[in-house]
Amino acid sequence: MQFGLCYFPTHYGMAPGELAAAAEERGFESLLFCEHTHIPVSRKSPYPGGGELPKMYAHTYDPFVACTAAAAATRRLKVGTGVCLVVERDPITTAKEVASVDRLSGGRFLFGVGAGWNREEMANHGTDARVRMSILRERVEAMRSIWTAEEAEYHGDYVNFDPIWSYPKPIQSPLPVLVGGMGPTVEDRIIDFGDGWLAQDVTSENLDAFRDRVAKLQRRVTEAGRDAVEISLFAASSKQEMIERYAAAGVDRCLFLLPDGDDSEVTGKLDRLAERVF
């Protein structure tokens, strides 16, 4: 079991580079940054967590800028997105950002991807929420072509470009794509274009059902002639009993969510987590 962290990198919170250095010093394996390009003033899309949307959602740094700062401050820590809202991004530009961070970090990038939940946010980027899963698939497939082909091209319903040159290429091949989400078809997306599952909202009450989903997913992966995919859990519990249950359910990486407070609050949480899990 690997133990990592997830964090909303806000301008009022602990700086990404300082947090990364502190995480590496305490033995954590990875640090994933969350993304929202903006938050619409409209609240038509309800916050999945219920109640008012936390302040941090509207105050995040760009995740690739945060990852670069984190990578520059560390030597071993894996850095990544948890998740990058690919349906709100140009795939050619995003492919270059991913490859650039992977190069500059020495091959330490984890690309968590997702379609998001805020329909007004998507609409501001010109994305029709009704087809966001198809857009997500095509954009990831297009980026894989850019990362691997000398003359990449892609022709789909939502992404279309003739042969291009785009460098640098990532160090990692394949570069790990962790598919976020808990919907009924997320396993299909993992099979289609993912290297792992970035799951969330797994509680004591639904952990047995999640274990069954993981087992079924791994069987499907094997039947497709692939190696087992990596299972990561966003906002995992740090209780020892739960960690043991996660491991039994097939989870490979627990990601603990840090608060969006000042340096002392965040490092205090880091210390308590380190004492509990290491």
mmCIF file of C-alpha atoms in Angstrom:
data_model
loop_
_atom_site.group_PDB
_atom_site.id
_atom_site.type_symbol
_atom_site.label_atom_id
_atom_site.label_comp_id
_atom_site.label_asym_id
_atom_site.label_seq_id
_atom_site.Cartn_x
_atom_site.Cartn_y
_atom_site.Cartn_z
ATOM 1 C CA MET A 1 0.000 0.000 0.000
ATOM 2 C CA GLN A 2 1.247 3.459 -0.966
ATOM 3 C CA PHE A 3 0.267 6.547 0.989
ATOM 4 C CA GLY A 4 -0.143 9.861 -0.758
ATOM 5 C CA LEU A 5 -1.920 13.173 -0.408
ATOM 6 C CA CYS A 6 -4.495 15.235 -2.264
ATOM 7 C CA TYR A 7 -4.811 18.979 -1.926
ATOM 8 C CA PHE A 8 -6.609 22.024 -3.271
ATOM 9 C CA PRO A 9 -3.607 24.305 -3.922
ATOM 10 C CA THR A 10 -4.955 27.728 -2.988
ATOM 11 C CA HIS A 11 -3.179 31.067 -2.933
ATOM 12 C CA TYR A 12 -4.039 31.457 0.759
ATOM 13 C CA GLY A 13 -2.926 27.938 1.755
ATOM 14 C CA MET A 14 0.455 26.267 2.005
ATOM 15 C CA ALA A 15 2.541 26.839 -1.134
ATOM 16 C CA PRO A 16 2.761 23.761 -3.409
ATOM 17 C CA GLY A 17 6.565 23.555 -3.307
ATOM 18 C CA GLU A 18 6.757 23.857 0.469
ATOM 19 C CA LEU A 19 3.987 21.288 0.896
ATOM 20 C CA ALA A 20 5.681 18.856 -1.476
ATOM 21 C CA ALA A 21 9.002 19.120 0.345
ATOM 22 C CA ALA A 22 7.266 18.539 3.682
ATOM 23 C CA ALA A 23 5.373 15.546 2.267
ATOM 24 C CA GLU A 24 8.517 13.947 0.860
ATOM 25 C CA GLU A 25 10.398 14.516 4.117
ATOM 26 C CA ARG A 26 7.671 12.625 5.994
ATOM 27 C CA GLY A 27 7.735 9.672 3.609
ATOM 28 C CA PHE A 28 4.620 10.188 1.516
ATOM 29 C CA GLU A 29 4.694 8.671 -1.973
ATOM 30 C CA SER A 30 2.619 11.151 -3.965
ATOM 31 C CA LEU A 31 0.840 14.498 -3.982
ATOM 32 C CA LEU A 32 -2.113 15.140 -6.283
ATOM 33 C CA PHE A 33 -3.572 18.588 -6.876
ATOM 34 C CA CYS A 34 -7.254 19.248 -7.528
ATOM 35 C CA GLU A 35 -8.497 21.506 -10.325
ATOM 36 C CA HIS A 36 -11.229 24.015 -11.052
ATOM 37 C CA THR A 37 -10.508 26.718 -13.608
ATOM 38 C CA HIS A 38 -13.224 28.857 -12.009
ATOM 39 C CA ILE A 39 -16.536 28.515 -10.187
ATOM 40 C CA PRO A 40 -19.657 30.074 -11.743
ATOM 41 C CA VAL A 41 -21.601 32.355 -9.437
ATOM 42 C CA SER A 42 -24.691 30.354 -10.382
ATOM 43 C CA ARG A 43 -25.326 27.488 -7.984
ATOM 44 C CA LYS A 44 -27.570 25.465 -10.289
ATOM 45 C CA SER A 45 -25.195 22.512 -10.082
ATOM 46 C CA PRO A 46 -25.408 21.314 -6.470
ATOM 47 C CA TYR A 47 -22.192 20.613 -4.592
ATOM 48 C CA PRO A 48 -21.838 16.800 -4.480
ATOM 49 C CA GLY A 49 -20.752 16.984 -0.843
ATOM 50 C CA GLY A 50 -23.975 18.757 0.130
ATOM 51 C CA GLY A 51 -24.441 22.233 1.552
ATOM 52 C CA GLU A 52 -22.416 25.255 0.522
ATOM 53 C CA LEU A 53 -19.459 24.881 -1.799
ATOM 54 C CA PRO A 54 -16.203 25.233 0.177
ATOM 55 C CA LYS A 55 -14.151 28.366 -0.489
ATOM 56 C CA MET A 56 -11.152 26.439 -1.804
ATOM 57 C CA TYR A 57 -12.949 25.396 -5.009
ATOM 58 C CA ALA A 58 -12.782 28.940 -6.415
ATOM 59 C CA HIS A 59 -9.241 29.741 -5.251
ATOM 60 C CA THR A 60 -6.999 27.034 -6.712
ATOM 61 C CA TYR A 61 -3.785 27.544 -8.624
ATOM 62 C CA ASP A 62 -3.497 25.939 -12.040
ATOM 63 C CA PRO A 63 -2.595 22.305 -11.241
ATOM 64 C CA PHE A 64 0.281 22.100 -13.719
ATOM 65 C CA VAL A 65 1.894 25.206 -12.239
ATOM 66 C CA ALA A 66 1.442 23.660 -8.787
ATOM 67 C CA CYS A 67 2.909 20.345 -9.992
ATOM 68 C CA THR A 68 5.945 22.107 -11.448
ATOM 69 C CA ALA A 69 6.615 23.888 -8.156
ATOM 70 C CA ALA A 70 6.163 20.606 -6.273
ATOM 71 C CA ALA A 71 8.454 18.680 -8.615
ATOM 72 C CA ALA A 72 11.183 21.327 -8.384
ATOM 73 C CA ALA A 73 11.155 21.100 -4.583
ATOM 74 C CA THR A 74 11.449 17.295 -4.419
ATOM 75 C CA ARG A 75 13.405 14.342 -5.790
ATOM 76 C CA ARG A 76 11.258 11.247 -5.183
ATOM 77 C CA LEU A 77 7.685 12.417 -4.608
ATOM 78 C CA LYS A 78 5.247 11.662 -7.415
ATOM 79 C CA VAL A 79 3.166 14.683 -8.406
ATOM 80 C CA GLY A 80 -0.050 14.817 -10.351
ATOM 81 C CA THR A 81 -3.634 15.889 -10.854
ATOM 82 C CA GLY A 82 -6.561 14.620 -8.891
ATOM 83 C CA VAL A 83 -8.322 15.303 -11.163
ATOM 84 C CA CYS A 84 -7.596 17.393 -14.237
ATOM 85 C CA LEU A 85 -10.897 18.434 -15.818
ATOM 86 C CA VAL A 86 -9.958 17.400 -19.326
ATOM 87 C CA VAL A 87 -13.385 18.305 -20.760
ATOM 88 C CA GLU A 88 -12.553 21.945 -20.002
ATOM 89 C CA ARG A 89 -9.130 21.900 -21.687
ATOM 90 C CA ASP A 90 -7.654 21.934 -25.162
ATOM 91 C CA PRO A 91 -6.070 18.478 -25.663
ATOM 92 C CA ILE A 92 -3.040 19.654 -27.649
ATOM 93 C CA THR A 93 -2.096 22.263 -25.038
ATOM 94 C CA THR A 94 -2.809 19.889 -22.157
ATOM 95 C CA ALA A 95 -0.734 17.115 -23.746
ATOM 96 C CA LYS A 96 2.240 19.484 -23.831
ATOM 97 C CA GLU A 97 1.701 20.514 -20.193
ATOM 98 C CA VAL A 98 1.567 16.892 -19.061
ATOM 99 C CA ALA A 99 4.663 15.941 -21.051
ATOM 100 C CA SER A 100 6.542 19.009 -19.826
ATOM 101 C CA VAL A 101 5.870 18.261 -16.149
ATOM 102 C CA ASP A 102 6.737 14.594 -16.607
ATOM 103 C CA ARG A 103 10.048 15.591 -18.235
ATOM 104 C CA LEU A 104 10.935 18.246 -15.678
ATOM 105 C CA SER A 105 10.075 15.918 -12.785
ATOM 106 C CA GLY A 106 12.169 13.053 -14.142
ATOM 107 C CA GLY A 107 9.144 10.875 -14.883
ATOM 108 C CA ARG A 108 7.177 11.392 -11.670
ATOM 109 C CA PHE A 109 3.824 12.558 -13.043
ATOM 110 C CA LEU A 110 0.440 10.900 -12.366
ATOM 111 C CA PHE A 111 -2.327 12.130 -14.651
ATOM 112 C CA GLY A 112 -5.663 11.869 -12.878
ATOM 113 C CA VAL A 113 -8.485 12.802 -15.248
ATOM 114 C CA GLY A 114 -12.190 13.389 -14.926
ATOM 115 C CA ALA A 115 -15.226 15.008 -16.484
ATOM 116 C CA GLY A 116 -16.356 17.013 -13.458
ATOM 117 C CA TRP A 117 -19.756 17.759 -11.962
ATOM 118 C CA ASN A 118 -20.332 21.509 -12.408
ATOM 119 C CA ARG A 119 -22.351 21.871 -15.604
ATOM 120 C CA GLU A 120 -22.156 25.676 -15.649
ATOM 121 C CA GLU A 121 -18.358 25.488 -15.377
ATOM 122 C CA MET A 122 -18.256 23.138 -18.366
ATOM 123 C CA ALA A 123 -20.622 25.343 -20.360
ATOM 124 C CA ASN A 124 -18.315 28.331 -19.904
ATOM 125 C CA HIS A 125 -15.663 26.283 -21.721
ATOM 126 C CA GLY A 126 -18.070 25.406 -24.527
ATOM 127 C CA THR A 127 -18.599 21.840 -23.323
ATOM 128 C CA ASP A 128 -22.002 20.178 -23.535
ATOM 129 C CA ALA A 129 -22.351 18.233 -20.287
ATOM 130 C CA ARG A 130 -24.531 15.635 -22.007
ATOM 131 C CA VAL A 131 -21.575 14.361 -24.057
ATOM 132 C CA ARG A 132 -18.758 15.063 -21.579
ATOM 133 C CA MET A 133 -17.788 11.398 -21.212
ATOM 134 C CA SER A 134 -17.307 11.036 -24.965
ATOM 135 C CA ILE A 135 -15.288 14.259 -25.001
ATOM 136 C CA LEU A 136 -13.153 12.966 -22.127
ATOM 137 C CA ARG A 137 -12.402 9.743 -23.989
ATOM 138 C CA GLU A 138 -11.481 11.440 -27.249
ATOM 139 C CA ARG A 139 -9.263 14.035 -25.598
ATOM 140 C CA VAL A 140 -7.340 11.416 -23.606
ATOM 141 C CA GLU A 141 -6.956 9.249 -26.699
ATOM 142 C CA ALA A 142 -5.725 12.268 -28.660
ATOM 143 C CA MET A 143 -3.206 13.118 -25.949
ATOM 144 C CA ARG A 144 -1.889 9.548 -25.937
ATOM 145 C CA SER A 145 -1.275 9.898 -29.665
ATOM 146 C CA ILE A 146 0.606 13.168 -29.106
ATOM 147 C CA TRP A 147 2.743 11.614 -26.347
ATOM 148 C CA THR A 148 3.742 8.567 -28.381
ATOM 149 C CA ALA A 149 3.667 9.322 -32.109
ATOM 150 C CA GLU A 150 6.283 11.347 -33.968
ATOM 151 C CA GLU A 151 3.541 12.668 -36.239
ATOM 152 C CA ALA A 152 0.394 12.502 -34.143
ATOM 153 C CA GLU A 153 -3.101 12.857 -35.520
ATOM 154 C CA TYR A 154 -6.618 12.241 -34.271
ATOM 155 C CA HIS A 155 -9.980 12.249 -35.980
ATOM 156 C CA GLY A 156 -13.066 11.951 -33.797
ATOM 157 C CA ASP A 157 -16.427 13.589 -33.246
ATOM 158 C CA TYR A 158 -15.080 16.163 -30.759
ATOM 159 C CA VAL A 159 -11.326 16.220 -31.425
ATOM 160 C CA ASN A 160 -9.952 16.482 -34.911
ATOM 161 C CA PHE A 161 -6.468 17.359 -36.133
ATOM 162 C CA ASP A 162 -4.169 16.291 -38.949
ATOM 163 C CA PRO A 163 -0.563 15.148 -38.299
ATOM 164 C CA ILE A 164 1.366 17.409 -35.916
ATOM 165 C CA TRP A 165 4.805 17.581 -34.296
ATOM 166 C CA SER A 166 4.686 18.125 -30.556
ATOM 167 C CA TYR A 167 7.579 17.812 -28.118
ATOM 168 C CA PRO A 168 8.762 17.025 -25.529
ATOM 169 C CA LYS A 169 7.459 13.511 -25.167
ATOM 170 C CA PRO A 170 6.908 12.184 -21.615
ATOM 171 C CA ILE A 171 9.633 10.119 -19.978
ATOM 172 C CA GLN A 172 7.085 7.546 -18.823
ATOM 173 C CA SER A 173 5.723 5.263 -21.499
ATOM 174 C CA PRO A 174 2.928 4.695 -21.016
ATOM 175 C CA LEU A 175 2.303 7.765 -18.905
ATOM 176 C CA PRO A 176 -0.172 6.640 -16.196
ATOM 177 C CA VAL A 177 -3.724 7.916 -16.691
ATOM 178 C CA LEU A 178 -5.883 7.483 -13.588
ATOM 179 C CA VAL A 179 -9.579 7.722 -14.418
ATOM 180 C CA GLY A 180 -11.633 9.467 -11.755
ATOM 181 C CA GLY A 181 -15.277 8.860 -10.965
ATOM 182 C CA MET A 182 -17.711 6.501 -9.305
ATOM 183 C CA GLY A 183 -20.492 6.372 -11.891
ATOM 184 C CA PRO A 184 -21.842 3.077 -13.245
ATOM 185 C CA THR A 185 -19.746 3.281 -16.436
ATOM 186 C CA VAL A 186 -16.394 4.384 -15.001
ATOM 187 C CA GLU A 187 -15.024 0.853 -15.406
ATOM 188 C CA ASP A 188 -15.718 1.080 -19.146
ATOM 189 C CA ARG A 189 -13.617 4.246 -19.358
ATOM 190 C CA ILE A 190 -10.777 2.615 -17.431
ATOM 191 C CA ILE A 191 -10.815 -0.312 -19.857
ATOM 192 C CA ASP A 192 -10.975 2.027 -22.864
ATOM 193 C CA PHE A 193 -8.260 4.549 -22.034
ATOM 194 C CA GLY A 194 -7.068 4.295 -18.422
ATOM 195 C CA ASP A 195 -4.206 2.772 -16.492
ATOM 196 C CA GLY A 196 -5.854 3.030 -13.102
ATOM 197 C CA TRP A 197 -8.945 4.022 -11.153
ATOM 198 C CA LEU A 198 -8.994 7.151 -8.994
ATOM 199 C CA ALA A 199 -11.978 6.298 -6.826
ATOM 200 C CA GLN A 200 -13.671 8.408 -4.162
ATOM 201 C CA ASP A 201 -16.554 8.463 -1.692
ATOM 202 C CA VAL A 202 -15.728 4.986 -0.396
ATOM 203 C CA THR A 203 -17.038 4.635 3.143
ATOM 204 C CA SER A 204 -17.352 1.866 5.677
ATOM 205 C CA GLU A 205 -20.920 1.352 4.500
ATOM 206 C CA ASN A 206 -20.187 0.885 0.792
ATOM 207 C CA LEU A 207 -16.695 -0.622 0.977
ATOM 208 C CA ASP A 208 -17.885 -4.184 0.377
ATOM 209 C CA ALA A 209 -19.699 -3.117 -2.794
ATOM 210 C CA PHE A 210 -16.588 -1.232 -3.891
ATOM 211 C CA ARG A 211 -14.468 -4.363 -3.322
ATOM 212 C CA ASP A 212 -16.783 -6.270 -5.646
ATOM 213 C CA ARG A 213 -16.474 -3.539 -8.305
ATOM 214 C CA VAL A 214 -12.674 -3.657 -8.075
ATOM 215 C CA ALA A 215 -12.626 -7.450 -8.424
ATOM 216 C CA LYS A 216 -14.926 -7.323 -11.452
ATOM 217 C CA LEU A 217 -12.840 -4.555 -13.034
ATOM 218 C CA GLN A 218 -9.619 -6.523 -12.634
ATOM 219 C CA ARG A 219 -11.260 -9.588 -14.202
ATOM 220 C CA ARG A 220 -12.305 -7.481 -17.181
ATOM 221 C CA VAL A 221 -8.783 -6.074 -17.468
ATOM 222 C CA THR A 222 -7.312 -9.584 -17.477
ATOM 223 C CA GLU A 223 -9.828 -10.721 -20.098
ATOM 224 C CA ALA A 224 -8.733 -7.747 -22.236
ATOM 225 C CA GLY A 225 -5.159 -9.077 -22.104
ATOM 226 C CA ARG A 226 -3.825 -6.326 -19.848
ATOM 227 C CA ASP A 227 -2.033 -6.248 -16.515
ATOM 228 C CA ALA A 228 -3.997 -5.319 -13.411
ATOM 229 C CA VAL A 229 -4.776 -1.609 -13.130
ATOM 230 C CA GLU A 230 -3.767 0.478 -10.138
ATOM 231 C CA ILE A 231 -6.492 1.457 -7.675
ATOM 232 C CA SER A 232 -6.100 4.803 -5.896
ATOM 233 C CA LEU A 233 -8.557 6.220 -3.377
ATOM 234 C CA PHE A 234 -9.126 9.974 -3.082
ATOM 235 C CA ALA A 235 -9.865 11.368 0.403
ATOM 236 C CA ALA A 236 -9.243 8.023 2.078
ATOM 237 C CA SER A 237 -9.684 7.484 5.797
ATOM 238 C CA SER A 238 -6.448 7.206 7.762
ATOM 239 C CA LYS A 239 -7.926 4.892 10.400
ATOM 240 C CA GLN A 240 -5.930 1.677 10.588
ATOM 241 C CA GLU A 241 -9.051 -0.494 10.411
ATOM 242 C CA MET A 242 -10.154 1.244 7.212
ATOM 243 C CA ILE A 243 -6.699 1.048 5.634
ATOM 244 C CA GLU A 244 -6.684 -2.697 6.238
ATOM 245 C CA ARG A 245 -10.128 -2.972 4.636
ATOM 246 C CA TYR A 246 -9.013 -0.850 1.688
ATOM 247 C CA ALA A 247 -6.051 -3.177 1.142
ATOM 248 C CA ALA A 248 -8.326 -6.220 1.267
ATOM 249 C CA ALA A 249 -10.571 -4.536 -1.302
ATOM 250 C CA GLY A 250 -7.664 -4.139 -3.715
ATOM 251 C CA VAL A 251 -6.696 -0.512 -3.121
ATOM 252 C CA ASP A 252 -3.042 0.196 -3.985
ATOM 253 C CA ARG A 253 -2.786 3.852 -2.955
ATOM 254 C CA CYS A 254 -4.568 5.839 -0.236
ATOM 255 C CA LEU A 255 -4.677 9.587 -0.817
ATOM 256 C CA PHE A 256 -5.414 11.639 2.279
ATOM 257 C CA LEU A 257 -7.116 15.002 1.763
ATOM 258 C CA LEU A 258 -5.339 17.922 3.417
ATOM 259 C CA PRO A 259 -7.073 21.061 4.715
ATOM 260 C CA ASP A 260 -6.789 24.361 2.855
ATOM 261 C CA GLY A 261 -5.396 26.145 5.908
ATOM 262 C CA ASP A 262 -2.151 27.924 6.679
ATOM 263 C CA ASP A 263 1.260 26.254 6.933
ATOM 264 C CA SER A 264 0.899 25.295 10.579
ATOM 265 C CA GLU A 265 -2.494 23.673 10.065
ATOM 266 C CA VAL A 266 -1.350 21.707 7.021
ATOM 267 C CA THR A 267 1.955 20.541 8.524
ATOM 268 C CA GLY A 268 0.144 19.583 11.704
ATOM 269 C CA LYS A 269 -2.153 17.367 9.658
ATOM 270 C CA LEU A 270 0.856 15.924 7.810
ATOM 271 C CA ASP A 271 2.515 15.016 11.090
ATOM 272 C CA ARG A 272 -0.589 13.318 12.437
ATOM 273 C CA LEU A 273 -1.064 11.366 9.226
ATOM 274 C CA ALA A 274 2.570 10.266 9.158
ATOM 275 C CA GLU A 275 2.405 9.077 12.748
ATOM 276 C CA ARG A 276 -0.731 7.079 11.992
ATOM 277 C CA VAL A 277 0.223 5.335 8.747
ATOM 278 C CA PHE A 278 4.011 4.868 8.872
#
